[in-house]
PDB file of C-alpha atoms in Angstrom:
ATOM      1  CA  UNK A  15      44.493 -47.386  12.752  1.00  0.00           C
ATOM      2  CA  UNK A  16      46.279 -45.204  10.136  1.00  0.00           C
ATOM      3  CA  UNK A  17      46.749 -41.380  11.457  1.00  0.00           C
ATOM      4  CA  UNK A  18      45.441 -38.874   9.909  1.00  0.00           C
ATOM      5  CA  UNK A  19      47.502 -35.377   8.949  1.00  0.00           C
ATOM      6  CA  UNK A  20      44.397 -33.001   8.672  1.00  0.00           C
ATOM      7  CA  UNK A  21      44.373 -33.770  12.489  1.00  0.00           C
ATOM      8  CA  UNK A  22      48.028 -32.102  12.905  1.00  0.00           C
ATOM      9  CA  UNK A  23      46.521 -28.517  13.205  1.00  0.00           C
ATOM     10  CA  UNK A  24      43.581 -29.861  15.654  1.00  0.00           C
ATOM     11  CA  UNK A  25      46.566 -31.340  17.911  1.00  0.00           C
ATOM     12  CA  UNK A  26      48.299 -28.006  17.577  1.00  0.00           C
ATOM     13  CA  UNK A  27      45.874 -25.878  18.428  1.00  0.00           C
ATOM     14  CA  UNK A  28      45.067 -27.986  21.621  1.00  0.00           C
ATOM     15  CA  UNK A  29      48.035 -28.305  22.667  1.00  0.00           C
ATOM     16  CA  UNK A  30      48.971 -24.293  22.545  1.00  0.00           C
ATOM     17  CA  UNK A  31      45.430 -23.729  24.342  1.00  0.00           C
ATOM     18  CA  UNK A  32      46.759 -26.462  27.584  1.00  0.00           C
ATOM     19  CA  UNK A  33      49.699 -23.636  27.253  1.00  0.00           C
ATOM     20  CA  UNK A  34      47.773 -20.867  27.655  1.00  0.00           C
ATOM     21  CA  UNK A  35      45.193 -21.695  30.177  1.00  0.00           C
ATOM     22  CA  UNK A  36      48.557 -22.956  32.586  1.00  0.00           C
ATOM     23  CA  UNK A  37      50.052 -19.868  32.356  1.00  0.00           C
ATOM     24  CA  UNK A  38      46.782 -18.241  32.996  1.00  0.00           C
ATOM     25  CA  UNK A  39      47.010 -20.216  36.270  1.00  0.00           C
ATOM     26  CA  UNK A  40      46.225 -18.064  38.897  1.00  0.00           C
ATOM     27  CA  UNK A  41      49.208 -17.279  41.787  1.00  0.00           C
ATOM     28  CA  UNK A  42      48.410 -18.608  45.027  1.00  0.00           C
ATOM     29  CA  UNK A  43      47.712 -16.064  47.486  1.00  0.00           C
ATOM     30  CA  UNK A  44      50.497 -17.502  50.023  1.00  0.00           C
ATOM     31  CA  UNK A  45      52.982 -20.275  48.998  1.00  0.00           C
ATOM     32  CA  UNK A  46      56.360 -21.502  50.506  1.00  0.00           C
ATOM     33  CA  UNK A  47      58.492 -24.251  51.346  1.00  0.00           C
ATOM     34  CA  UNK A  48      58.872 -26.283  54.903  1.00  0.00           C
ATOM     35  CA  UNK A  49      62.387 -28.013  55.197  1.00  0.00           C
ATOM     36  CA  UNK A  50      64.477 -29.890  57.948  1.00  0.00           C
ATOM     37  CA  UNK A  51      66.538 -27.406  59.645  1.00  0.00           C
ATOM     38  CA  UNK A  52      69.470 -30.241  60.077  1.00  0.00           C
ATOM     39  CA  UNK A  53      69.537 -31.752  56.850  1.00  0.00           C
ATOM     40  CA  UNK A  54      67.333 -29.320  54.019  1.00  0.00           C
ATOM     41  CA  UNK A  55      65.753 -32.151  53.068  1.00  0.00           C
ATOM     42  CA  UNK A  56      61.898 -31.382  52.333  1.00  0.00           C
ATOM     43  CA  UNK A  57      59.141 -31.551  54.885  1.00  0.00           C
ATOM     44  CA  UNK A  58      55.998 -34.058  53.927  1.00  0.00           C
ATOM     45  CA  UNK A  59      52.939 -33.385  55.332  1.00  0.00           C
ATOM     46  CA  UNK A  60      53.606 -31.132  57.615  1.00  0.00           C
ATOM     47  CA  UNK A  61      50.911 -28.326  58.510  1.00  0.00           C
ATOM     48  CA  UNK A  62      50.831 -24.874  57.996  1.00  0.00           C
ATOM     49  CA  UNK A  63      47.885 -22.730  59.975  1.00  0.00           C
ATOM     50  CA  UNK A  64      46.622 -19.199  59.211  1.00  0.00           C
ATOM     51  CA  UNK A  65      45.168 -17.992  62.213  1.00  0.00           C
ATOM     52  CA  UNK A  66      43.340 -14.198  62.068  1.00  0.00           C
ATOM     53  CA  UNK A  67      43.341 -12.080  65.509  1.00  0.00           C
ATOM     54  CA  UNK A  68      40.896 -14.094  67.965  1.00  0.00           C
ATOM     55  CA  UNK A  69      37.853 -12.784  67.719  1.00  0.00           C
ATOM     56  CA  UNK A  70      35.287 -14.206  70.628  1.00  0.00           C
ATOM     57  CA  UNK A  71      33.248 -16.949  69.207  1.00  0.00           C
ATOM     58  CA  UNK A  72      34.639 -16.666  65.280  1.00  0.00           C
ATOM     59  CA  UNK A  73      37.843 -18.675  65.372  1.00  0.00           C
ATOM     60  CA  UNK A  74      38.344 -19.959  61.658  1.00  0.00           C
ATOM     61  CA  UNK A  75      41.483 -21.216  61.276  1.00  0.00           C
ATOM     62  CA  UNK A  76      42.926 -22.141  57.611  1.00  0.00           C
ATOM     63  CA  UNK A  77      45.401 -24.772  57.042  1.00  0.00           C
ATOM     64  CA  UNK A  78      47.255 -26.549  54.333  1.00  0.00           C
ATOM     65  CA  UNK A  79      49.466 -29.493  53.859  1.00  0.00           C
ATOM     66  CA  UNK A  80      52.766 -29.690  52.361  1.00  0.00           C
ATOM     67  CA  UNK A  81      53.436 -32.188  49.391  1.00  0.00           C
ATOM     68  CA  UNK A  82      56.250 -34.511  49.165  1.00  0.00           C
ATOM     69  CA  UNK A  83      58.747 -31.658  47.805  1.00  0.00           C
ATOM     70  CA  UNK A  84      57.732 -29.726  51.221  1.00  0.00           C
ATOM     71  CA  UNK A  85      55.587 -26.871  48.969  1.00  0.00           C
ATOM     72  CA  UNK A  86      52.604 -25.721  50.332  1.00  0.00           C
ATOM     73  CA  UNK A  87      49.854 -23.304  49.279  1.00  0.00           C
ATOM     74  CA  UNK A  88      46.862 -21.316  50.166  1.00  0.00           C
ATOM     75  CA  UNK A  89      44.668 -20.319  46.957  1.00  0.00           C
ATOM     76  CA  UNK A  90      42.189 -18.220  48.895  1.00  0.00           C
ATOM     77  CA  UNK A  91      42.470 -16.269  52.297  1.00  0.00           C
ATOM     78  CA  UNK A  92      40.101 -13.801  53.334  1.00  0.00           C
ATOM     79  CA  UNK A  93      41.107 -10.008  53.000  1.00  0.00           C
ATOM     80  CA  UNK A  94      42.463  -9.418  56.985  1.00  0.00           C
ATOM     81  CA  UNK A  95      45.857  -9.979  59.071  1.00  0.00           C
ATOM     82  CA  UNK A  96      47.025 -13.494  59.984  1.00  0.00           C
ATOM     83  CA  UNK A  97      49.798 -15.042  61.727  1.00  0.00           C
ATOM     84  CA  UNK A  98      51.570 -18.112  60.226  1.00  0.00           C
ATOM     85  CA  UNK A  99      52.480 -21.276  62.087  1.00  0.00           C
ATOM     86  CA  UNK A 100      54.360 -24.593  61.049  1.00  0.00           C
ATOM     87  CA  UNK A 101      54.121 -27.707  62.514  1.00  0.00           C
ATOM     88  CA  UNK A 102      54.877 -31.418  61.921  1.00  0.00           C
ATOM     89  CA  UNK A 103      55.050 -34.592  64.105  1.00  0.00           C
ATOM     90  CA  UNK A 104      58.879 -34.782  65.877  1.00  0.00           C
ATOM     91  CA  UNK A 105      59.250 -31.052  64.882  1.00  0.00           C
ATOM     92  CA  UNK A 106      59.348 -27.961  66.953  1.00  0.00           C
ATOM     93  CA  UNK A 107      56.533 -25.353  65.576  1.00  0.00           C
ATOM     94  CA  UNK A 108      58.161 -22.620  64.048  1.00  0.00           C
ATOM     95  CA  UNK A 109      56.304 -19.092  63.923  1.00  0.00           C
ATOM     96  CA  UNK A 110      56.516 -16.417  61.287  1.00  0.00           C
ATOM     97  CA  UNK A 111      58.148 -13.502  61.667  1.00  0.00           C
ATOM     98  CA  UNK A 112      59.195 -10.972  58.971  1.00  0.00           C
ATOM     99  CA  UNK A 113      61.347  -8.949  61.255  1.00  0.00           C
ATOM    100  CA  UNK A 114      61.924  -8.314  64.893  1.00  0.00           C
ATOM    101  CA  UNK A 115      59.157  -5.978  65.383  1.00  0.00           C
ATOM    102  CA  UNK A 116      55.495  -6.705  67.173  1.00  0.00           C
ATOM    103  CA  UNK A 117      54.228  -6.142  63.928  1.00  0.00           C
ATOM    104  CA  UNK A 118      56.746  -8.416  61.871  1.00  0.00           C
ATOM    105  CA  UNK A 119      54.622 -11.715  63.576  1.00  0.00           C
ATOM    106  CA  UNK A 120      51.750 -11.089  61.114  1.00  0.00           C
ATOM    107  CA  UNK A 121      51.468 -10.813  57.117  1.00  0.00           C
ATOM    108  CA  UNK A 122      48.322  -8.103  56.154  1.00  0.00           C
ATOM    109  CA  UNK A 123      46.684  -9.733  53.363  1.00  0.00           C
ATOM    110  CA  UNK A 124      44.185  -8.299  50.607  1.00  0.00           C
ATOM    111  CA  UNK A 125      42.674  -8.570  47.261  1.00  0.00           C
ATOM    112  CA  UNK A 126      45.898  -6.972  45.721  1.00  0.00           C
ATOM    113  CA  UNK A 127      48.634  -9.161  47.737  1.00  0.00           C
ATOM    114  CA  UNK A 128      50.501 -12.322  47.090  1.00  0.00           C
ATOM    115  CA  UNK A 129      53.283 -13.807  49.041  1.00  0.00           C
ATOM    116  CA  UNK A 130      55.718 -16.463  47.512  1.00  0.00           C
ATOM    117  CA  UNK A 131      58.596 -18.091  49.379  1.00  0.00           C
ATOM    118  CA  UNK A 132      57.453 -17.608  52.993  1.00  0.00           C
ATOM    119  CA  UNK A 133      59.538 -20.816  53.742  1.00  0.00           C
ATOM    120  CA  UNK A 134      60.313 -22.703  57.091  1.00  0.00           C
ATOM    121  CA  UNK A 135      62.824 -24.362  58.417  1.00  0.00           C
ATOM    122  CA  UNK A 136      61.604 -27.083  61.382  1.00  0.00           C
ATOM    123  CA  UNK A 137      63.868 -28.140  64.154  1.00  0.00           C
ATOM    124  CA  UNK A 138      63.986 -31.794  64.908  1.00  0.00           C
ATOM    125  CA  UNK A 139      62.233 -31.937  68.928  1.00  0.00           C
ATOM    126  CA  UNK A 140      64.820 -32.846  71.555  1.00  0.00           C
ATOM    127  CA  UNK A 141      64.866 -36.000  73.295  1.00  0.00           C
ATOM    128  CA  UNK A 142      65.901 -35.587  76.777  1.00  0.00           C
ATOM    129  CA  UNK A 143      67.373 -38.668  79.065  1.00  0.00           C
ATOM    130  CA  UNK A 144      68.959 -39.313  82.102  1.00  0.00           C
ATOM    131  CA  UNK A 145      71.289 -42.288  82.543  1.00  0.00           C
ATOM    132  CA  UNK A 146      71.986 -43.118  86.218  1.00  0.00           C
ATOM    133  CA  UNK A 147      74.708 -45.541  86.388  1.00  0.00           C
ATOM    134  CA  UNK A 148      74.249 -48.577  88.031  1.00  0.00           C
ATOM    135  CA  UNK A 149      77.401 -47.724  90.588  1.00  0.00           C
ATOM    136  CA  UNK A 150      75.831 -45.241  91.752  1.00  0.00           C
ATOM    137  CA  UNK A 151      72.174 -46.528  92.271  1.00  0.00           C
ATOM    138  CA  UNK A 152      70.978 -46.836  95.908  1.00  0.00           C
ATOM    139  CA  UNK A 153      70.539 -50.374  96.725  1.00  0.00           C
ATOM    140  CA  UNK A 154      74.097 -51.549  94.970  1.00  0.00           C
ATOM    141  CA  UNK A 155      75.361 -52.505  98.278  1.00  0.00           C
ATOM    142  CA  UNK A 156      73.762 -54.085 101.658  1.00  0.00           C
ATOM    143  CA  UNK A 157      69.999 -53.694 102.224  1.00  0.00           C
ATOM    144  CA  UNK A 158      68.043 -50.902 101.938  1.00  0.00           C
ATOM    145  CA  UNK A 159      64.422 -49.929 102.706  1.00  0.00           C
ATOM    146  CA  UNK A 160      61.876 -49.000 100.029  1.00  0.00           C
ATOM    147  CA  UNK A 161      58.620 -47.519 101.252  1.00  0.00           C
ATOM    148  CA  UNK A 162      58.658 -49.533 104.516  1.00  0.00           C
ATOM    149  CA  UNK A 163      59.680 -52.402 102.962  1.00  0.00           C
ATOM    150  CA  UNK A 164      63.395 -54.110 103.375  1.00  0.00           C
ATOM    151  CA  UNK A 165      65.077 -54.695  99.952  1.00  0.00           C
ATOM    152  CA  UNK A 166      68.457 -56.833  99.689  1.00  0.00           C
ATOM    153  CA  UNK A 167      70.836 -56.665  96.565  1.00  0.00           C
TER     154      UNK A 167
END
């Protein structure tokens, strides 16, 4: 197959369309970034829930995933007020909260708003254990009774 040069300005003009119609892209309505508090390091898969005010009987929760960089991003919310949550597995949920105010736990959204960068930073979960050593564990020495039962070392 021999290529053609009359298709040159065909290929151009394709090409600068793709261009156009990407920066066209819309702006998600709420984007950010979930990271490991310890290490930085990004956040896979971890979830991210918009939840309105309770309303009785009309719960609609909206969630989204982040990808392997730890970006996530909601492309359409309904006009109202939300509170933000992330969560992943071995991870403490961390809240939003744009200040220290009652009012700083929510984000107002609307047809005019778009918020970039609200970013988390999860907390590995504690493990919690208790080590009794074996000096000073009850039946080390002479018999003892267990439940009604004698028990010799």
């Amino acid at each position: 197959m021999v290529f053609n040069p009359r298709f040159i300005p065909v290929l151009a003009t394709v090409f600068a369309l793709a261009l156009v119609v990407r920066a066209q892209e819309p702006q998600p309505k709420l984007a950010g970034r979930v990271t490991q508090a310890d290490t930085g390091s990004p956040l896979e898969g971890a979830t991210i829930t918009l939840m309105p005010p309770f309303i009785a009987g009309q719960l609609h929760l909206q969630t989204a995933r982040t990808d392997r960089d730890g970006n996530y991003r909601f492309e359409r919310i309904a006009d109202g007020t939300y509170s933000i949550a992330a969560s992943a597995n071995g991870f403490v949920q961390q809240d939003y909260k744009s200040d220290a105010s009652p009012e700083g736990a929510f984000l107002r959204v609307d047809s005019s708003t778009s918020f970039q960068g609200i970013d988390f930073q999860l907390t590995p979960e504690a493990i919690c254990a208790w080590l009794t050593p074996l000096s000073t564990f009850p039946f080390r020495s002479g018999s003892r009774t267990l439940h009604g039962s004698a028990v010799t070392p």
